């Protein structure tokens, strides 16, 4: 085992500076890959629907991801640091030998007076030597650094191929594999691993059912009406209330300690969320009653002028290049079908009506982006923070929530995500927006984002480990089917995505183990 090569004296981590630098580099590329991949789940539907332009998505994603990471990211970091492996298997005890004046590695000492700490009194001249201390072995630093390498390679590769994948599952696969390589089967929480694997299958289905049901609500309450614009204006405030309540509850309950939200219980958080949701409903119903239709008409006129200029210039409307996906056929007398036939009939979405949902989609995308920053930045920072704590104090599992450097590392990760989103994110956005479903509109995009947010809320609160990426993909497929059965969905693209999902564990694991073998040579 590697730790026999290290004398665990109080200043032992001074010899691992190079490893920390390598970990920071790998962590940057993990966040870069997540920005190029995972951040597209928040803004892909909105960009595809034309609700926001790509540069606007860059700006909003940057602001909201950083805010979510700094305000809430520390909670996810703490969970991921300790959730899948019993890290006590990496504990090592060093006892001072008065005969040799060196520290000897021992199995255990009951009077362990310090948890790590190379800034201990006994490294100062004339200080009394510390009798016994507990540290996290250098093996752990190796496994976490190698895990970051495995995830970085897989995320960037997936982004280049325009495949939305889960950084959470890649981190789990790499961490388990590298720990298994160093310590064997000891300490791995296989029950947690199984629940994560199960979540691969249930989270897309749950998100899809919720998003598809939401689209059916819109289809029956708005799209099959004679005056769809009028009904969209009537129901938009109610949809806004629902969107605000779902997303705000996810952020407020057990929320940021910096805003005092962690002191609210479940009912108090729900009450605050409902109050803000009702305020949003009242705002659109009364003071902004005329603003909403005027804005929709202004956007409609602007789009009409743009389309006319395109036709005058001789440019044909853009069509899909995906061969297994086609524009659904519209039945005659679509407004007079029996109610049950609307379950599979394609109902055209009026262009003016779609502009009403533009406002809803901006709100839902923004809140999903905030939640993404709060949750997924921890995928990068949890291994990096553990390495940093080990380097700083010798022990990786102290309380990270109260440390200022936790916030700095979260900021580092979120900034790297922004760089990845700006430079490579457009590729994954293109797949989600144009290559999975034939018509990504503000209505379908809104339903996809609400379905994703609602699923994340339910599963997180019940302790079910899920991926927002899987939820978004499932929601896109189910909403596409709710719009027009299978005509407007590219199942060939969906199968390609599922294939990469299956590669997530083994690829990140193999790269992680290979990196561990390389790093071992420098210890």
Coordinates of C-alpha atoms in Angstrom, one line a residue:
X1 CA 0.0 0.0 0.0
X2 CA 1.2 3.5 -0.8
X3 CA 1.1 5.0 2.7
X4 CA 4.1 3.0 3.8
X5 CA 6.2 5.3 1.7
X6 CA 5.1 8.3 3.6
X7 CA 6.1 9.2 7.2
X8 CA 3.0 10.8 8.6
X9 CA 4.6 13.6 10.6
X10 CA 2.6 16.8 11.2
X11 CA 4.1 18.4 8.0
X12 CA 3.7 15.4 5.7
X13 CA 1.4 17.2 3.2
X14 CA 4.1 19.6 2.3
X15 CA 5.4 16.9 0.0
X16 CA 2.1 16.7 -1.9
X17 CA 1.9 20.2 -3.3
X18 CA 2.4 18.9 -6.9
X19 CA -0.6 16.6 -6.4
X20 CA -2.9 19.4 -5.3
X21 CA -1.9 21.5 -8.4
X22 CA -2.7 18.5 -10.6
X23 CA -6.1 18.1 -8.8
X24 CA -6.9 21.8 -9.5
X25 CA -6.1 21.4 -13.2
X26 CA -8.3 18.3 -13.4
X27 CA -11.1 19.9 -11.4
X28 CA -11.1 22.9 -13.8
X29 CA -11.6 20.5 -16.8
X30 CA -14.4 18.6 -15.0
X31 CA -16.2 21.9 -14.4
X32 CA -15.4 22.9 -18.0
X33 CA -17.0 19.7 -19.3
X34 CA -20.0 20.1 -17.0
X35 CA -20.5 23.7 -18.3
X36 CA -20.3 22.4 -21.9
X37 CA -22.7 19.6 -21.1
X38 CA -24.9 19.9 -18.1
X39 CA -25.6 23.6 -18.3
X40 CA -27.2 23.0 -21.7
X41 CA -30.1 21.2 -19.9
X42 CA -31.2 24.6 -18.4
X43 CA -31.0 26.7 -21.6
X44 CA -31.2 24.2 -24.5
X45 CA -35.0 24.2 -24.7
X46 CA -35.1 28.0 -24.3
X47 CA -32.5 28.6 -27.0
X48 CA -34.1 26.1 -29.3
X49 CA -37.5 27.7 -28.9
X50 CA -36.1 31.1 -29.7
X51 CA -37.1 32.4 -26.2
X52 CA -33.5 33.6 -25.6
X53 CA -30.6 34.1 -27.8
X54 CA -27.4 32.1 -27.2
X55 CA -25.4 35.0 -25.9
X56 CA -28.3 35.8 -23.5
X57 CA -28.2 32.2 -22.2
X58 CA -24.4 32.6 -21.6
X59 CA -25.0 35.7 -19.5
X60 CA -28.0 34.4 -17.5
X61 CA -26.3 31.0 -17.0
X62 CA -23.1 32.7 -15.7
X63 CA -25.0 34.8 -13.2
X64 CA -27.4 32.2 -11.9
X65 CA -24.9 29.3 -11.8
X66 CA -22.5 31.3 -9.7
X67 CA -25.3 32.4 -7.4
X68 CA -26.6 28.9 -6.9
X69 CA -23.1 27.5 -6.3
X70 CA -22.1 30.1 -3.8
X71 CA -25.4 30.2 -1.9
X72 CA -26.3 26.5 -1.8
X73 CA -23.4 24.5 -3.3
X74 CA -21.8 23.7 0.1
X75 CA -24.6 21.4 1.0
X76 CA -24.1 19.1 -2.1
X77 CA -20.4 19.2 -1.5
X78 CA -20.8 17.8 2.0
X79 CA -23.1 15.1 0.8
X80 CA -21.0 13.9 -2.1
X81 CA -17.8 13.9 0.0
X82 CA -19.1 11.3 2.3
X83 CA -22.1 9.6 0.5
X84 CA -20.7 6.6 -1.5
X85 CA -17.6 5.4 0.4
X86 CA -16.8 4.8 4.0
X87 CA -13.8 7.1 4.0
X88 CA -12.7 5.9 7.4
X89 CA -10.8 3.2 5.4
X90 CA -8.3 5.9 4.5
X91 CA -7.7 6.9 8.1
X92 CA -4.1 6.5 9.3
X93 CA -2.7 7.1 12.8
X94 CA 0.8 8.5 13.5
X95 CA 2.3 8.0 17.0
X96 CA 5.5 9.8 18.1
X97 CA 8.4 7.5 18.9
X98 CA 10.5 9.1 21.7
X99 CA 13.4 6.7 21.0
X100 CA 13.8 7.5 17.3
X101 CA 12.3 11.0 17.5
X102 CA 10.1 10.0 14.5
X103 CA 6.5 9.3 13.9
X104 CA 5.5 5.7 13.4
X105 CA 2.3 4.6 11.6
X106 CA 0.1 2.5 13.9
X107 CA -3.2 0.8 13.5
X108 CA -5.0 2.9 16.1
X109 CA -4.3 5.0 19.2
X110 CA -7.0 5.8 21.6
X111 CA -5.6 9.1 22.7
X112 CA -5.6 10.7 19.2
X113 CA -5.3 14.3 20.3
X114 CA -5.6 15.9 16.9
X115 CA -7.4 15.4 13.6
X116 CA -4.8 16.3 11.1
X117 CA -2.9 19.6 11.2
X118 CA 0.6 20.1 9.8
X119 CA 0.6 23.6 11.5
X120 CA 0.8 21.8 14.8
X121 CA 2.9 23.1 17.7
X122 CA 5.4 20.3 17.4
X123 CA 6.8 21.6 14.1
X124 CA 7.9 24.8 15.8
X125 CA 11.3 24.9 17.4
X126 CA 11.3 23.8 21.1
X127 CA 7.6 22.6 21.0
X128 CA 6.5 19.5 22.7
X129 CA 5.9 16.7 20.1
X130 CA 2.3 15.7 19.5
X131 CA 1.9 12.1 20.8
X132 CA -0.7 10.8 18.3
X133 CA -2.7 12.2 15.4
X134 CA -5.2 10.9 12.9
X135 CA -4.8 11.8 9.2
X136 CA -6.3 10.9 5.8
X137 CA -3.7 8.9 3.9
X138 CA -2.2 10.1 0.7
X139 CA -4.0 7.1 -1.0
X140 CA -7.2 9.1 -0.7
X141 CA -5.7 12.2 -2.4
X142 CA -4.6 9.9 -5.2
X143 CA -8.1 8.4 -5.7
X144 CA -9.8 11.7 -5.7
X145 CA -7.4 13.3 -8.2
X146 CA -7.7 10.3 -10.5
X147 CA -11.5 10.5 -10.2
X148 CA -11.4 14.1 -11.4
X149 CA -9.3 13.0 -14.4
X150 CA -11.8 10.3 -15.4
X151 CA -14.8 12.6 -15.2
X152 CA -13.0 15.4 -17.1
X153 CA -12.1 13.1 -20.0
X154 CA -15.6 11.6 -20.2
X155 CA -17.5 14.9 -19.9
X156 CA -15.4 16.7 -22.5
X157 CA -15.6 13.7 -24.9
X158 CA -19.4 13.5 -24.5
X159 CA -19.7 17.3 -25.2
X160 CA -17.7 17.0 -28.4
X161 CA -20.1 14.3 -29.6
X162 CA -23.1 16.5 -28.5
X163 CA -24.3 13.9 -25.9
X164 CA -25.9 15.1 -22.7
X165 CA -24.5 12.9 -19.9
X166 CA -24.5 12.9 -16.1
X167 CA -21.4 14.2 -14.3
X168 CA -22.8 12.9 -11.0
X169 CA -22.8 9.3 -12.2
X170 CA -19.3 9.8 -13.8
X171 CA -18.0 11.0 -10.4
X172 CA -19.5 8.1 -8.6
X173 CA -18.1 5.6 -11.1
X174 CA -14.6 7.0 -11.0
X175 CA -14.6 7.3 -7.2
X176 CA -15.7 3.8 -6.7
X177 CA -13.3 2.4 -9.2
X178 CA -10.2 4.2 -7.8
X179 CA -11.1 3.3 -4.2
X180 CA -11.6 -0.3 -5.2
X181 CA -8.2 -0.3 -6.9
X182 CA -6.4 1.1 -3.8
X183 CA -8.4 -0.5 -1.0
X184 CA -10.4 -3.3 -2.5
X185 CA -14.1 -3.9 -1.7
X186 CA -13.7 -2.4 1.8
X187 CA -15.9 0.6 2.6
X188 CA -17.8 0.9 -0.7
X189 CA -21.5 1.6 -0.1
X190 CA -22.9 -0.8 -2.7
X191 CA -26.5 0.0 -1.6
X192 CA -26.0 3.6 -2.6
X193 CA -24.4 2.6 -5.9
X194 CA -27.4 0.3 -6.7
X195 CA -29.8 3.2 -6.0
X196 CA -27.9 5.5 -8.3
X197 CA -28.0 2.8 -11.1
X198 CA -31.7 2.4 -10.6
X199 CA -32.2 6.2 -10.8
X200 CA -30.8 6.0 -14.4
X201 CA -34.0 4.3 -15.4
X202 CA -36.6 5.9 -13.1
X203 CA -35.6 9.6 -13.2
X204 CA -36.2 10.0 -17.0
X205 CA -39.5 8.3 -16.7
X206 CA -40.7 10.3 -13.8
X207 CA -39.6 13.6 -15.4
X208 CA -41.1 12.5 -18.7
X209 CA -44.5 11.7 -17.1
X210 CA -44.6 15.0 -15.2
X211 CA -43.5 17.0 -18.3
X212 CA -45.8 15.1 -20.6
X213 CA -48.8 15.6 -18.2
X214 CA -48.0 19.3 -18.1
X215 CA -48.1 19.5 -21.8
X216 CA -51.5 17.7 -21.8
X217 CA -52.7 20.3 -19.4
X218 CA -51.7 23.0 -21.7
X219 CA -53.0 21.2 -24.8
X220 CA -56.5 20.7 -23.2
X221 CA -56.8 24.0 -21.5
X222 CA -55.3 26.2 -24.2
X223 CA -54.3 24.7 -27.5
X224 CA -57.7 23.0 -28.5
X225 CA -59.7 26.2 -27.7
X226 CA -61.1 28.4 -30.4
X227 CA -59.2 31.5 -29.1
X228 CA -55.9 30.0 -27.9
X229 CA -54.4 33.5 -27.3
X230 CA -57.1 34.5 -24.9
X231 CA -56.9 31.3 -22.9
X232 CA -53.1 31.5 -22.8
X233 CA -53.4 35.0 -21.3
X234 CA -56.0 33.7 -18.7
X235 CA -54.0 30.7 -17.6
X236 CA -50.4 32.2 -17.8
X237 CA -50.6 33.7 -14.3
X238 CA -51.7 30.3 -12.9
X239 CA -48.8 28.6 -14.6
X240 CA -46.5 31.3 -13.3
X241 CA -47.7 30.7 -9.8
X242 CA -47.1 26.9 -10.1
X243 CA -43.6 27.4 -11.6
X244 CA -42.6 29.8 -8.8
X245 CA -43.9 27.6 -6.1
X246 CA -42.1 24.4 -7.4
X247 CA -38.8 26.0 -8.0
X248 CA -38.7 28.3 -5.0
X249 CA -39.6 25.5 -2.6
X250 CA -36.7 23.5 -4.0
X251 CA -34.4 26.5 -3.2
X252 CA -35.9 27.7 0.1
X253 CA -36.4 24.4 2.0
X254 CA -33.2 23.5 3.7
X255 CA -31.8 26.4 1.8
X256 CA -28.8 28.8 2.1
X257 CA -27.5 29.5 5.6
X258 CA -26.2 32.8 4.2
X259 CA -29.8 33.9 3.7
X260 CA -31.1 32.3 6.9
X261 CA -33.2 29.8 4.9
X262 CA -31.8 26.8 6.6
X263 CA -33.8 27.7 9.7
X264 CA -37.1 27.3 8.0
X265 CA -39.0 24.0 8.3
X266 CA -40.8 22.3 5.5
X267 CA -44.1 24.0 6.1
X268 CA -42.6 27.5 6.5
X269 CA -40.6 27.0 3.3
X270 CA -43.8 25.9 1.5
X271 CA -45.7 28.9 2.9
X272 CA -43.1 31.4 1.7
X273 CA -43.0 29.7 -1.7
X274 CA -46.8 29.8 -2.1
X275 CA -46.8 33.5 -1.0
X276 CA -44.3 34.4 -3.7
X277 CA -46.1 32.3 -6.2
X278 CA -49.5 34.0 -5.5
X279 CA -47.7 37.4 -5.7
X280 CA -46.5 36.4 -9.2
X281 CA -50.0 35.4 -10.1
X282 CA -51.4 38.7 -8.8
X283 CA -48.7 40.7 -10.6
X284 CA -49.6 39.2 -14.0
X285 CA -53.3 39.4 -13.4
X286 CA -53.6 43.0 -12.3
X287 CA -50.6 45.5 -12.8
X288 CA -49.1 43.6 -15.8
X289 CA -52.4 42.6 -17.3
X290 CA -51.8 44.6 -20.4
X291 CA -48.1 44.1 -20.5
X292 CA -48.3 40.4 -21.1
X293 CA -50.4 40.6 -24.3
X294 CA -48.5 43.6 -25.6
X295 CA -45.2 41.9 -25.1
X296 CA -46.5 38.8 -26.9
X297 CA -47.7 40.8 -29.9
X298 CA -44.5 42.7 -30.0
X299 CA -42.5 39.5 -30.2
X300 CA -44.9 38.1 -32.7
X301 CA -44.5 41.1 -35.0
X302 CA -40.8 41.0 -34.7
X303 CA -40.7 37.3 -35.7
X304 CA -43.1 38.0 -38.6
X305 CA -40.8 40.7 -40.0
X306 CA -37.8 38.4 -39.7
X307 CA -39.6 35.6 -41.5
X308 CA -40.7 37.9 -44.3
X309 CA -37.2 39.2 -44.8
X310 CA -36.0 35.6 -45.0
X311 CA -38.5 34.7 -47.6
X312 CA -37.8 37.8 -49.7
X313 CA -34.1 36.9 -49.7
X314 CA -35.0 33.5 -51.2
X315 CA -34.0 31.5 -48.1
X316 CA -36.1 28.5 -47.5
X317 CA -37.3 27.7 -43.9
X318 CA -34.9 25.6 -42.0
X319 CA -35.8 21.9 -41.9
X320 CA -34.6 19.1 -39.7
X321 CA -31.7 16.9 -41.0
X322 CA -32.7 14.0 -38.8
X323 CA -34.1 11.3 -41.1
X324 CA -36.1 9.4 -38.5
X325 CA -38.1 12.5 -37.4
X326 CA -40.7 14.3 -39.5
X327 CA -43.2 17.1 -39.2
X328 CA -46.4 15.6 -37.7
X329 CA -49.5 15.7 -39.9
X330 CA -52.5 17.9 -38.8
X331 CA -55.9 16.2 -39.0
X332 CA -58.8 18.0 -40.6
X333 CA -61.1 19.8 -38.3
X334 CA -58.6 19.5 -35.5
X335 CA -60.7 21.6 -33.1
X336 CA -63.7 19.2 -33.4
X337 CA -62.1 15.9 -32.5
X338 CA -63.4 13.8 -29.6
X339 CA -61.5 14.6 -26.4
X340 CA -59.6 11.3 -26.2
X341 CA -58.1 11.7 -29.7
X342 CA -56.2 14.7 -28.5
X343 CA -54.0 12.3 -26.5
X344 CA -52.1 11.5 -29.7
X345 CA -53.3 14.1 -32.2
X346 CA -50.9 16.8 -33.2
X347 CA -52.4 20.2 -32.3
X348 CA -50.6 23.1 -34.0
X349 CA -49.3 25.8 -31.7
X350 CA -50.4 29.3 -32.7
X351 CA -47.4 31.5 -33.1
X352 CA -49.0 34.4 -31.1
X353 CA -50.0 32.0 -28.3
X354 CA -46.5 30.6 -28.1
X355 CA -45.2 34.1 -27.3
X356 CA -47.3 34.2 -24.2
X357 CA -45.3 31.3 -22.8
X358 CA -42.1 33.0 -23.6
X359 CA -42.2 34.8 -20.2
X360 CA -42.9 31.5 -18.4
X361 CA -40.0 29.8 -20.1
X362 CA -37.5 32.5 -19.1
X363 CA -38.6 32.2 -15.5
X364 CA -38.4 28.3 -15.5
X365 CA -35.0 28.3 -17.3
X366 CA -33.6 30.8 -14.9
X367 CA -34.7 28.9 -11.8
X368 CA -33.5 25.6 -13.3
X369 CA -30.1 27.2 -13.9
X370 CA -29.9 28.4 -10.3
X371 CA -30.7 24.9 -9.0
X372 CA -28.1 23.5 -11.4
X373 CA -25.4 25.7 -10.0
X374 CA -26.4 24.8 -6.5
X375 CA -26.4 21.0 -7.1
X376 CA -23.9 20.2 -9.9
X377 CA -21.0 22.4 -9.0
X378 CA -20.5 20.0 -6.0
X379 CA -19.6 17.2 -8.5
X380 CA -16.4 19.1 -9.2
X381 CA -15.7 20.6 -5.8
X382 CA -16.4 17.7 -3.5
X383 CA -13.3 15.7 -4.6
X384 CA -11.2 18.9 -4.9
X385 CA -12.3 20.2 -1.5
X386 CA -11.5 16.9 0.1
X387 CA -8.0 17.0 -1.5
X388 CA -7.6 20.6 -0.3
X389 CA -8.6 19.9 3.2
X390 CA -6.3 17.0 3.4
X391 CA -3.4 19.2 2.1
X392 CA -4.3 22.0 4.5
X393 CA -4.9 20.0 7.7
X394 CA -3.9 16.4 7.0
X395 CA -7.5 15.3 7.4
X396 CA -10.1 15.4 4.6
X397 CA -13.4 15.1 6.5
X398 CA -13.6 18.1 8.7
X399 CA -16.7 20.3 8.6
X400 CA -16.5 22.1 5.2
X401 CA -19.7 24.1 5.5
X402 CA -18.1 26.7 7.9
X403 CA -14.9 27.2 5.9
X404 CA -14.4 30.3 3.7
X405 CA -12.2 28.3 1.3
X406 CA -15.2 26.1 0.5
X407 CA -16.9 29.2 -1.1
X408 CA -13.8 30.1 -3.0
X409 CA -13.6 26.6 -4.4
X410 CA -17.3 26.7 -5.4
X411 CA -16.6 30.0 -7.2
X412 CA -13.7 28.4 -9.0
X413 CA -15.8 25.5 -10.2
X414 CA -18.7 27.7 -11.3
X415 CA -16.4 30.0 -13.3
X416 CA -14.9 27.0 -15.0
X417 CA -18.4 25.9 -15.9
X418 CA -19.2 29.2 -17.5
X419 CA -16.0 28.9 -19.7
X420 CA -17.2 25.4 -20.8
X421 CA -20.7 26.6 -21.5
X422 CA -19.5 29.5 -23.6
X423 CA -16.9 27.7 -25.6
X424 CA -18.5 24.2 -26.2
X425 CA -22.1 24.3 -24.9
X426 CA -23.7 25.2 -28.2
X427 CA -23.1 21.7 -29.4
X428 CA -25.2 20.0 -26.8
X429 CA -27.8 22.7 -27.0
X430 CA -28.1 21.9 -30.7
X431 CA -28.9 18.3 -29.9
X432 CA -31.5 19.0 -27.2
X433 CA -33.1 21.8 -29.2
X434 CA -33.2 20.4 -32.8
X435 CA -32.1 16.8 -33.0
X436 CA -34.4 15.1 -30.5
X437 CA -37.8 16.7 -31.2
X438 CA -39.1 18.4 -34.3
X439 CA -40.6 21.5 -32.8
X440 CA -39.0 23.0 -29.6
X441 CA -41.4 25.8 -28.8
X442 CA -41.8 28.0 -25.6
X443 CA -44.7 25.8 -24.7
X444 CA -42.9 22.5 -24.9
X445 CA -39.8 24.0 -23.4
X446 CA -41.7 25.4 -20.4
X447 CA -43.2 21.9 -19.8
X448 CA -39.8 20.2 -20.1
X449 CA -38.2 22.6 -17.6
X450 CA -41.1 22.4 -15.1
X451 CA -41.1 18.6 -15.4
X452 CA -37.3 18.5 -14.7
X453 CA -37.5 20.9 -11.8
X454 CA -40.5 19.1 -10.2
X455 CA -38.8 15.7 -10.5
X456 CA -35.5 17.0 -9.0
X457 CA -37.5 18.5 -6.1
X458 CA -39.4 15.3 -5.4
X459 CA -36.5 12.9 -5.7
X460 CA -34.0 15.1 -3.7
X461 CA -36.4 15.6 -0.9
X462 CA -37.0 11.8 -0.7
X463 CA -33.3 11.2 -0.9
X464 CA -33.3 9.5 -4.3
X465 CA -30.1 10.3 -6.2
X466 CA -30.9 11.5 -9.7
X467 CA -29.4 13.3 -12.6
X468 CA -30.9 16.5 -14.0
X469 CA -29.5 15.5 -17.4
X470 CA -31.4 12.3 -17.4
X471 CA -34.5 14.1 -16.3
X472 CA -34.2 16.7 -19.1
X473 CA -33.7 14.0 -21.8
X474 CA -36.7 12.0 -20.5
X475 CA -38.9 15.2 -20.4
X476 CA -37.9 16.1 -24.0
X477 CA -38.9 12.6 -25.3
X478 CA -42.2 12.4 -23.4
X479 CA -43.3 16.0 -24.4
X480 CA -42.4 15.2 -28.0
X481 CA -44.7 12.1 -27.8
X482 CA -47.4 14.1 -26.0
X483 CA -47.4 16.5 -28.9
X484 CA -47.6 14.0 -31.7
X485 CA -47.0 10.4 -30.5
X486 CA -43.7 9.3 -32.0
X487 CA -43.6 11.3 -35.2
X488 CA -41.7 14.3 -33.8
X489 CA -39.2 12.4 -31.7
X490 CA -35.8 11.0 -32.9
X491 CA -35.4 7.7 -31.2
X492 CA -32.2 7.1 -33.0
X493 CA -30.7 10.1 -31.2
X494 CA -32.2 8.9 -28.0
X495 CA -30.6 5.5 -28.4
X496 CA -27.3 7.1 -29.0
X497 CA -27.7 9.1 -25.7
X498 CA -28.6 5.9 -23.8
X499 CA -25.5 4.2 -25.2
X500 CA -23.3 7.0 -23.8
X501 CA -25.1 6.7 -20.5
X502 CA -24.2 3.1 -20.3
X503 CA -20.6 4.0 -21.0
X504 CA -20.5 6.6 -18.2
X505 CA -19.5 4.3 -15.3
X506 CA -17.0 2.1 -17.1
X507 CA -15.2 4.8 -19.1
X508 CA -14.8 7.2 -16.1
X509 CA -13.7 4.2 -14.0
X510 CA -11.1 3.0 -16.4
X511 CA -9.6 6.4 -17.0
X512 CA -9.6 7.0 -13.2
X513 CA -7.8 3.7 -12.5
X514 CA -5.3 4.4 -15.3
X515 CA -4.6 7.8 -13.9
X516 CA -4.1 6.4 -10.4
X517 CA -1.5 4.0 -11.8
X518 CA 0.4 6.9 -13.4
X519 CA 0.2 9.1 -10.3
X520 CA 1.5 6.2 -8.1
X521 CA 4.8 6.4 -10.0
X522 CA 5.5 9.9 -8.6
X523 CA 4.8 9.2 -4.9

